[in-house]
Amino acid sequence: MTVLIPFAGLSPVLWKNGGGSTTEIAIGPPDSGFEDFDWRVSLATIEKDGAFSAFPGVDRTLALVEGHGMTLEIDGEPTLVTDTEPVVAFDGSSQVIAKLSRGGSTDFNAMTRSERCYHTFGRRRLSGDSTASSTFVARADVTVLFLAEGDALELRNENERIGMVRYDAVVLEPGSTWRLEAGQGMIYIVDVWYHEEEDEESYE
């Protein structure tokens, strides 16, 4: 089942430390929370320097969406997040401190609980003049597309037609194929893969 998630219908939640806010975009399973989700994608606005919350057992990817970026100190090691190097992956149990560069930062976040699943993260530049990058196949168990840049994006196939504006997301039906139609833009792609369950009988 394909699900469109309009950003205009979502609400940010302020951080307890007052350093920013997070807008949850999608989570699986749908009724899960911080302690028991399998995967989660969100958009965060960081307003001042400070520490990230710890998520033991969770793999994380952060990608810059808007702003001048930051330096992330991950277990004491500095990593720059900038327009030229906008993506960083790290262990959710790490001690992470954000130091902003010239103002606030808006960032896309993907998380997966490592004992159940893992994720890959990709970026695709869209152009109305490019036919080579206009087709997309949802190959993972869960595929989330997020429109990080651009005013509008349309996804279409034989059965559906979906219109998106900036910061909207869509969870795609596994195995579905889409044509992406846009002017200039950038999509972020999160593919979530569940671990195969071992056959307990094979150990008997």
PDB file of N, CA, C and O in Angstrom, residues 29-86:
ATOM      1  N   PRO A  29       6.434  -0.222  13.556  1.00  0.00           N
ATOM      2  CA  PRO A  29       5.008  -0.264  13.238  1.00  0.00           C
ATOM      3  C   PRO A  29       4.325   1.074  13.554  1.00  0.00           C
ATOM      4  O   PRO A  29       4.844   1.858  14.369  1.00  0.00           O
ATOM      5  N   PRO A  30       3.155   1.334  12.941  1.00  0.00           N
ATOM      6  CA  PRO A  30       2.522   2.645  13.078  1.00  0.00           C
ATOM      7  C   PRO A  30       2.177   3.054  14.503  1.00  0.00           C
ATOM      8  O   PRO A  30       2.149   4.245  14.815  1.00  0.00           O
ATOM      9  N   ASP A  31       1.926   2.101  15.392  1.00  0.00           N
ATOM     10  CA  ASP A  31       1.528   2.429  16.761  1.00  0.00           C
ATOM     11  C   ASP A  31       2.690   2.362  17.740  1.00  0.00           C
ATOM     12  O   ASP A  31       2.497   2.378  18.957  1.00  0.00           O
ATOM     13  N   SER A  32       3.924   2.316  17.234  1.00  0.00           N
ATOM     14  CA  SER A  32       5.074   2.183  18.122  1.00  0.00           C
ATOM     15  C   SER A  32       5.541   3.536  18.631  1.00  0.00           C
ATOM     16  O   SER A  32       5.117   4.592  18.163  1.00  0.00           O
ATOM     17  N   GLY A  33       6.440   3.494  19.627  1.00  0.00           N
ATOM     18  CA  GLY A  33       7.008   4.707  20.207  1.00  0.00           C
ATOM     19  C   GLY A  33       8.520   4.633  20.191  1.00  0.00           C
ATOM     20  O   GLY A  33       9.124   3.787  19.522  1.00  0.00           O
ATOM     21  N   PHE A  34       9.171   5.527  20.966  1.00  0.00           N
ATOM     22  CA  PHE A  34      10.629   5.591  20.979  1.00  0.00           C
ATOM     23  C   PHE A  34      11.281   4.278  21.417  1.00  0.00           C
ATOM     24  O   PHE A  34      12.378   3.941  20.969  1.00  0.00           O
ATOM     25  N   GLU A  35      10.629   3.542  22.289  1.00  0.00           N
ATOM     26  CA  GLU A  35      11.252   2.362  22.878  1.00  0.00           C
ATOM     27  C   GLU A  35      11.104   1.110  22.019  1.00  0.00           C
ATOM     28  O   GLU A  35      11.852   0.144  22.208  1.00  0.00           O
ATOM     29  N   ASP A  36      10.152   1.084  21.095  1.00  0.00           N
ATOM     30  CA  ASP A  36       9.877  -0.173  20.397  1.00  0.00           C
ATOM     31  C   ASP A  36       9.702  -0.038  18.883  1.00  0.00           C
ATOM     32  O   ASP A  36       9.233  -0.970  18.235  1.00  0.00           O
ATOM     33  N   PHE A  37      10.066   1.096  18.287  1.00  0.00           N
ATOM     34  CA  PHE A  37       9.924   1.199  16.837  1.00  0.00           C
ATOM     35  C   PHE A  37      10.948   0.301  16.138  1.00  0.00           C
ATOM     36  O   PHE A  37      12.034   0.024  16.656  1.00  0.00           O
ATOM     37  N   ASP A  38      10.586  -0.143  14.927  1.00  0.00           N
ATOM     38  CA  ASP A  38      11.543  -0.825  14.056  1.00  0.00           C
ATOM     39  C   ASP A  38      12.316   0.200  13.240  1.00  0.00           C
ATOM     40  O   ASP A  38      13.534   0.087  13.093  1.00  0.00           O
ATOM     41  N   TRP A  39      11.592   1.168  12.678  1.00  0.00           N
ATOM     42  CA  TRP A  39      12.208   2.227  11.881  1.00  0.00           C
ATOM     43  C   TRP A  39      11.435   3.525  12.080  1.00  0.00           C
ATOM     44  O   TRP A  39      10.263   3.514  12.450  1.00  0.00           O
ATOM     45  N   ARG A  40      12.120   4.631  11.821  1.00  0.00           N
ATOM     46  CA  ARG A  40      11.506   5.946  12.025  1.00  0.00           C
ATOM     47  C   ARG A  40      12.218   6.970  11.157  1.00  0.00           C
ATOM     48  O   ARG A  40      13.441   6.957  11.065  1.00  0.00           O
ATOM     49  N   VAL A  41      11.450   7.839  10.508  1.00  0.00           N
ATOM     50  CA  VAL A  41      12.023   8.966   9.769  1.00  0.00           C
ATOM     51  C   VAL A  41      11.367  10.241  10.283  1.00  0.00           C
ATOM     52  O   VAL A  41      10.180  10.270  10.623  1.00  0.00           O
ATOM     53  N   SER A  42      12.170  11.316  10.349  1.00  0.00           N
ATOM     54  CA  SER A  42      11.677  12.563  10.925  1.00  0.00           C
ATOM     55  C   SER A  42      12.454  13.739  10.352  1.00  0.00           C
ATOM     56  O   SER A  42      13.484  13.569   9.692  1.00  0.00           O
ATOM     57  N   LEU A  43      11.951  14.932  10.631  1.00  0.00           N
ATOM     58  CA  LEU A  43      12.624  16.171  10.251  1.00  0.00           C
ATOM     59  C   LEU A  43      12.840  16.972  11.522  1.00  0.00           C
ATOM     60  O   LEU A  43      11.900  17.211  12.288  1.00  0.00           O
ATOM     61  N   ALA A  44      14.073  17.386  11.771  1.00  0.00           N
ATOM     62  CA  ALA A  44      14.409  18.104  12.997  1.00  0.00           C
ATOM     63  C   ALA A  44      14.931  19.493  12.674  1.00  0.00           C
ATOM     64  O   ALA A  44      15.656  19.688  11.694  1.00  0.00           O
ATOM     65  N   THR A  45      14.567  20.448  13.507  1.00  0.00           N
ATOM     66  CA  THR A  45      15.106  21.803  13.435  1.00  0.00           C
ATOM     67  C   THR A  45      15.948  22.044  14.678  1.00  0.00           C
ATOM     68  O   THR A  45      15.446  21.950  15.800  1.00  0.00           O
ATOM     69  N   ILE A  46      17.232  22.309  14.476  1.00  0.00           N
ATOM     70  CA  ILE A  46      18.151  22.548  15.581  1.00  0.00           C
ATOM     71  C   ILE A  46      18.397  24.044  15.681  1.00  0.00           C
ATOM     72  O   ILE A  46      18.835  24.670  14.718  1.00  0.00           O
ATOM     73  N   GLU A  47      18.090  24.624  16.839  1.00  0.00           N
ATOM     74  CA  GLU A  47      18.196  26.070  17.019  1.00  0.00           C
ATOM     75  C   GLU A  47      19.452  26.499  17.767  1.00  0.00           C
ATOM     76  O   GLU A  47      19.869  27.650  17.668  1.00  0.00           O
ATOM     77  N   LYS A  48      20.045  25.593  18.539  1.00  0.00           N
ATOM     78  CA  LYS A  48      21.254  25.956  19.279  1.00  0.00           C
ATOM     79  C   LYS A  48      22.089  24.716  19.546  1.00  0.00           C
ATOM     80  O   LYS A  48      21.606  23.582  19.416  1.00  0.00           O
ATOM     81  N   ASP A  49      23.345  24.933  19.893  1.00  0.00           N
ATOM     82  CA  ASP A  49      24.260  23.830  20.165  1.00  0.00           C
ATOM     83  C   ASP A  49      23.723  22.967  21.306  1.00  0.00           C
ATOM     84  O   ASP A  49      23.100  23.460  22.242  1.00  0.00           O
ATOM     85  N   GLY A  50      24.013  21.671  21.216  1.00  0.00           N
ATOM     86  CA  GLY A  50      23.587  20.793  22.296  1.00  0.00           C
ATOM     87  C   GLY A  50      23.773  19.327  21.950  1.00  0.00           C
ATOM     88  O   GLY A  50      24.186  18.972  20.844  1.00  0.00           O
ATOM     89  N   ALA A  51      23.471  18.476  22.926  1.00  0.00           N
ATOM     90  CA  ALA A  51      23.655  17.032  22.780  1.00  0.00           C
ATOM     91  C   ALA A  51      22.419  16.374  22.180  1.00  0.00           C
ATOM     92  O   ALA A  51      21.285  16.810  22.420  1.00  0.00           O
ATOM     93  N   PHE A  52      22.643  15.332  21.392  1.00  0.00           N
ATOM     94  CA  PHE A  52      21.564  14.502  20.873  1.00  0.00           C
ATOM     95  C   PHE A  52      21.139  13.497  21.942  1.00  0.00           C
ATOM     96  O   PHE A  52      21.942  13.098  22.779  1.00  0.00           O
ATOM     97  N   SER A  53      19.893  13.078  21.859  1.00  0.00           N
ATOM     98  CA  SER A  53      19.425  11.986  22.712  1.00  0.00           C
ATOM     99  C   SER A  53      20.072  10.676  22.263  1.00  0.00           C
ATOM    100  O   SER A  53      20.363  10.481  21.084  1.00  0.00           O
ATOM    101  N   ALA A  54      20.291   9.789  23.212  1.00  0.00           N
ATOM    102  CA  ALA A  54      20.884   8.485  22.911  1.00  0.00           C
ATOM    103  C   ALA A  54      19.794   7.487  22.546  1.00  0.00           C
ATOM    104  O   ALA A  54      18.737   7.460  23.162  1.00  0.00           O
ATOM    105  N   PHE A  55      20.076   6.658  21.535  1.00  0.00           N
ATOM    106  CA  PHE A  55      19.175   5.579  21.123  1.00  0.00           C
ATOM    107  C   PHE A  55      19.991   4.294  20.992  1.00  0.00           C
ATOM    108  O   PHE A  55      20.367   3.900  19.883  1.00  0.00           O
ATOM    109  N   PRO A  56      20.280   3.625  22.120  1.00  0.00           N
ATOM    110  CA  PRO A  56      21.060   2.381  22.059  1.00  0.00           C
ATOM    111  C   PRO A  56      20.367   1.342  21.185  1.00  0.00           C
ATOM    112  O   PRO A  56      19.141   1.187  21.211  1.00  0.00           O
ATOM    113  N   GLY A  57      21.166   0.630  20.383  1.00  0.00           N
ATOM    114  CA  GLY A  57      20.620  -0.398  19.512  1.00  0.00           C
ATOM    115  C   GLY A  57      19.995   0.126  18.239  1.00  0.00           C
ATOM    116  O   GLY A  57      19.357  -0.634  17.499  1.00  0.00           O
ATOM    117  N   VAL A  58      20.190   1.399  17.952  1.00  0.00           N
ATOM    118  CA  VAL A  58      19.590   2.029  16.776  1.00  0.00           C
ATOM    119  C   VAL A  58      20.692   2.595  15.879  1.00  0.00           C
ATOM    120  O   VAL A  58      21.618   3.251  16.362  1.00  0.00           O
ATOM    121  N   ASP A  59      20.591   2.338  14.586  1.00  0.00           N
ATOM    122  CA  ASP A  59      21.485   2.936  13.599  1.00  0.00           C
ATOM    123  C   ASP A  59      20.835   4.195  13.044  1.00  0.00           C
ATOM    124  O   ASP A  59      19.635   4.204  12.733  1.00  0.00           O
ATOM    125  N   ARG A  60      21.630   5.264  12.908  1.00  0.00           N
ATOM    126  CA  ARG A  60      21.073   6.557  12.514  1.00  0.00           C
ATOM    127  C   ARG A  60      21.770   7.132  11.287  1.00  0.00           C
ATOM    128  O   ARG A  60      22.970   6.947  11.103  1.00  0.00           O
ATOM    129  N   THR A  61      21.010   7.836  10.475  1.00  0.00           N
ATOM    130  CA  THR A  61      21.560   8.649   9.386  1.00  0.00           C
ATOM    131  C   THR A  61      20.937  10.029   9.476  1.00  0.00           C
ATOM    132  O   THR A  61      19.716  10.152   9.636  1.00  0.00           O
ATOM    133  N   LEU A  62      21.770  11.060   9.388  1.00  0.00           N
ATOM    134  CA  LEU A  62      21.318  12.446   9.397  1.00  0.00           C
ATOM    135  C   LEU A  62      21.748  13.093   8.085  1.00  0.00           C
ATOM    136  O   LEU A  62      22.885  12.902   7.630  1.00  0.00           O
ATOM    137  N   ALA A  63      20.836  13.871   7.482  1.00  0.00           N
ATOM    138  CA  ALA A  63      21.141  14.550   6.223  1.00  0.00           C
ATOM    139  C   ALA A  63      20.664  15.993   6.292  1.00  0.00           C
ATOM    140  O   ALA A  63      19.512  16.265   6.661  1.00  0.00           O
ATOM    141  N   LEU A  64      21.539  16.908   5.932  1.00  0.00           N
ATOM    142  CA  LEU A  64      21.205  18.329   5.935  1.00  0.00           C
ATOM    143  C   LEU A  64      20.139  18.628   4.879  1.00  0.00           C
ATOM    144  O   LEU A  64      20.239  18.188   3.743  1.00  0.00           O
ATOM    145  N   VAL A  65      19.136  19.396   5.273  1.00  0.00           N
ATOM    146  CA  VAL A  65      18.075  19.821   4.362  1.00  0.00           C
ATOM    147  C   VAL A  65      18.158  21.316   4.093  1.00  0.00           C
ATOM    148  O   VAL A  65      18.060  21.774   2.957  1.00  0.00           O
ATOM    149  N   GLU A  66      18.363  22.092   5.166  1.00  0.00           N
ATOM    150  CA  GLU A  66      18.415  23.546   5.009  1.00  0.00           C
ATOM    151  C   GLU A  66      19.293  24.142   6.100  1.00  0.00           C
ATOM    152  O   GLU A  66      19.346  23.623   7.219  1.00  0.00           O
ATOM    153  N   GLY A  67      19.987  25.220   5.778  1.00  0.00           N
ATOM    154  CA  GLY A  67      20.878  25.878   6.733  1.00  0.00           C
ATOM    155  C   GLY A  67      22.326  25.679   6.345  1.00  0.00           C
ATOM    156  O   GLY A  67      22.657  25.082   5.310  1.00  0.00           O
ATOM    157  N   HIS A  68      23.214  26.200   7.195  1.00  0.00           N
ATOM    158  CA  HIS A  68      24.647  26.142   6.922  1.00  0.00           C
ATOM    159  C   HIS A  68      25.319  24.920   7.542  1.00  0.00           C
ATOM    160  O   HIS A  68      26.543  24.803   7.499  1.00  0.00           O
ATOM    161  N   GLY A  69      24.524  24.031   8.105  1.00  0.00           N
ATOM    162  CA  GLY A  69      25.082  22.803   8.635  1.00  0.00           C
ATOM    163  C   GLY A  69      25.648  22.955  10.034  1.00  0.00           C
ATOM    164  O   GLY A  69      25.330  23.895  10.771  1.00  0.00           O
ATOM    165  N   MET A  70      26.531  22.019  10.394  1.00  0.00           N
ATOM    166  CA  MET A  70      27.018  21.948  11.769  1.00  0.00           C
ATOM    167  C   MET A  70      28.238  21.050  11.826  1.00  0.00           C
ATOM    168  O   MET A  70      28.593  20.379  10.850  1.00  0.00           O
ATOM    169  N   THR A  71      28.860  21.052  12.978  1.00  0.00           N
ATOM    170  CA  THR A  71      29.858  20.043  13.302  1.00  0.00           C
ATOM    171  C   THR A  71      29.254  19.102  14.335  1.00  0.00           C
ATOM    172  O   THR A  71      28.731  19.552  15.358  1.00  0.00           O
ATOM    173  N   LEU A  72      29.282  17.815  14.044  1.00  0.00           N
ATOM    174  CA  LEU A  72      28.840  16.819  15.008  1.00  0.00           C
ATOM    175  C   LEU A  72      30.064  16.181  15.657  1.00  0.00           C
ATOM    176  O   LEU A  72      30.925  15.639  14.957  1.00  0.00           O
ATOM    177  N   GLU A  73      30.144  16.287  16.956  1.00  0.00           N
ATOM    178  CA  GLU A  73      31.176  15.569  17.695  1.00  0.00           C
ATOM    179  C   GLU A  73      30.595  14.218  18.092  1.00  0.00           C
ATOM    180  O   GLU A  73      29.712  14.146  18.946  1.00  0.00           O
ATOM    181  N   ILE A  74      31.059  13.163  17.429  1.00  0.00           N
ATOM    182  CA  ILE A  74      30.544  11.817  17.656  1.00  0.00           C
ATOM    183  C   ILE A  74      31.582  11.036  18.452  1.00  0.00           C
ATOM    184  O   ILE A  74      32.663  10.721  17.933  1.00  0.00           O
ATOM    185  N   ASP A  75      31.276  10.787  19.708  1.00  0.00           N
ATOM    186  CA  ASP A  75      32.232  10.152  20.628  1.00  0.00           C
ATOM    187  C   ASP A  75      33.574  10.877  20.593  1.00  0.00           C
ATOM    188  O   ASP A  75      34.650  10.263  20.570  1.00  0.00           O
ATOM    189  N   GLY A  76      33.489  12.220  20.557  1.00  0.00           N
ATOM    190  CA  GLY A  76      34.684  13.054  20.615  1.00  0.00           C
ATOM    191  C   GLY A  76      35.342  13.344  19.282  1.00  0.00           C
ATOM    192  O   GLY A  76      36.262  14.169  19.224  1.00  0.00           O
ATOM    193  N   GLU A  77      34.872  12.698  18.206  1.00  0.00           N
ATOM    194  CA  GLU A  77      35.466  12.907  16.883  1.00  0.00           C
ATOM    195  C   GLU A  77      34.596  13.863  16.068  1.00  0.00           C
ATOM    196  O   GLU A  77      33.415  13.605  15.857  1.00  0.00           O
ATOM    197  N   PRO A  78      35.159  14.991  15.578  1.00  0.00           N
ATOM    198  CA  PRO A  78      34.346  15.958  14.836  1.00  0.00           C
ATOM    199  C   PRO A  78      34.058  15.504  13.404  1.00  0.00           C
ATOM    200  O   PRO A  78      34.926  14.977  12.712  1.00  0.00           O
ATOM    201  N   THR A  79      32.798  15.700  12.970  1.00  0.00           N
ATOM    202  CA  THR A  79      32.377  15.412  11.605  1.00  0.00           C
ATOM    203  C   THR A  79      31.603  16.602  11.082  1.00  0.00           C
ATOM    204  O   THR A  79      30.617  17.033  11.702  1.00  0.00           O
ATOM    205  N   LEU A  80      32.018  17.163   9.950  1.00  0.00           N
ATOM    206  CA  LEU A  80      31.330  18.298   9.363  1.00  0.00           C
ATOM    207  C   LEU A  80      30.115  17.831   8.572  1.00  0.00           C
ATOM    208  O   LEU A  80      30.179  16.859   7.820  1.00  0.00           O
ATOM    209  N   VAL A  81      29.000  18.547   8.754  1.00  0.00           N
ATOM    210  CA  VAL A  81      27.792  18.336   7.961  1.00  0.00           C
ATOM    211  C   VAL A  81      27.550  19.632   7.195  1.00  0.00           C
ATOM    212  O   VAL A  81      27.205  20.656   7.785  1.00  0.00           O
ATOM    213  N   THR A  82      27.767  19.607   5.884  1.00  0.00           N
ATOM    214  CA  THR A  82      27.702  20.809   5.061  1.00  0.00           C
ATOM    215  C   THR A  82      26.969  20.508   3.759  1.00  0.00           C
ATOM    216  O   THR A  82      26.571  19.360   3.504  1.00  0.00           O
ATOM    217  N   ASP A  83      26.812  21.537   2.911  1.00  0.00           N
ATOM    218  CA  ASP A  83      26.202  21.332   1.600  1.00  0.00           C
ATOM    219  C   ASP A  83      26.985  20.337   0.758  1.00  0.00           C
ATOM    220  O   ASP A  83      26.406  19.566  -0.010  1.00  0.00           O
ATOM    221  N   THR A  84      28.302  20.351   0.872  1.00  0.00           N
ATOM    222  CA  THR A  84      29.122  19.439   0.080  1.00  0.00           C
ATOM    223  C   THR A  84      29.224  18.047   0.694  1.00  0.00           C
ATOM    224  O   THR A  84      29.432  17.068  -0.027  1.00  0.00           O
ATOM    225  N   GLU A  85      29.088  17.939   2.011  1.00  0.00           N
ATOM    226  CA  GLU A  85      29.095  16.651   2.709  1.00  0.00           C
ATOM    227  C   GLU A  85      27.885  16.618   3.646  1.00  0.00           C
ATOM    228  O   GLU A  85      28.007  16.761   4.867  1.00  0.00           O
ATOM    229  N   PRO A  86      26.676  16.424   3.075  1.00  0.00           N
ATOM    230  CA  PRO A  86      25.461  16.641   3.867  1.00  0.00           C
ATOM    231  C   PRO A  86      24.981  15.440   4.669  1.00  0.00           C
ATOM    232  O   PRO A  86      24.006  15.564   5.426  1.00  0.00           O
TER     233      PRO A  86
END
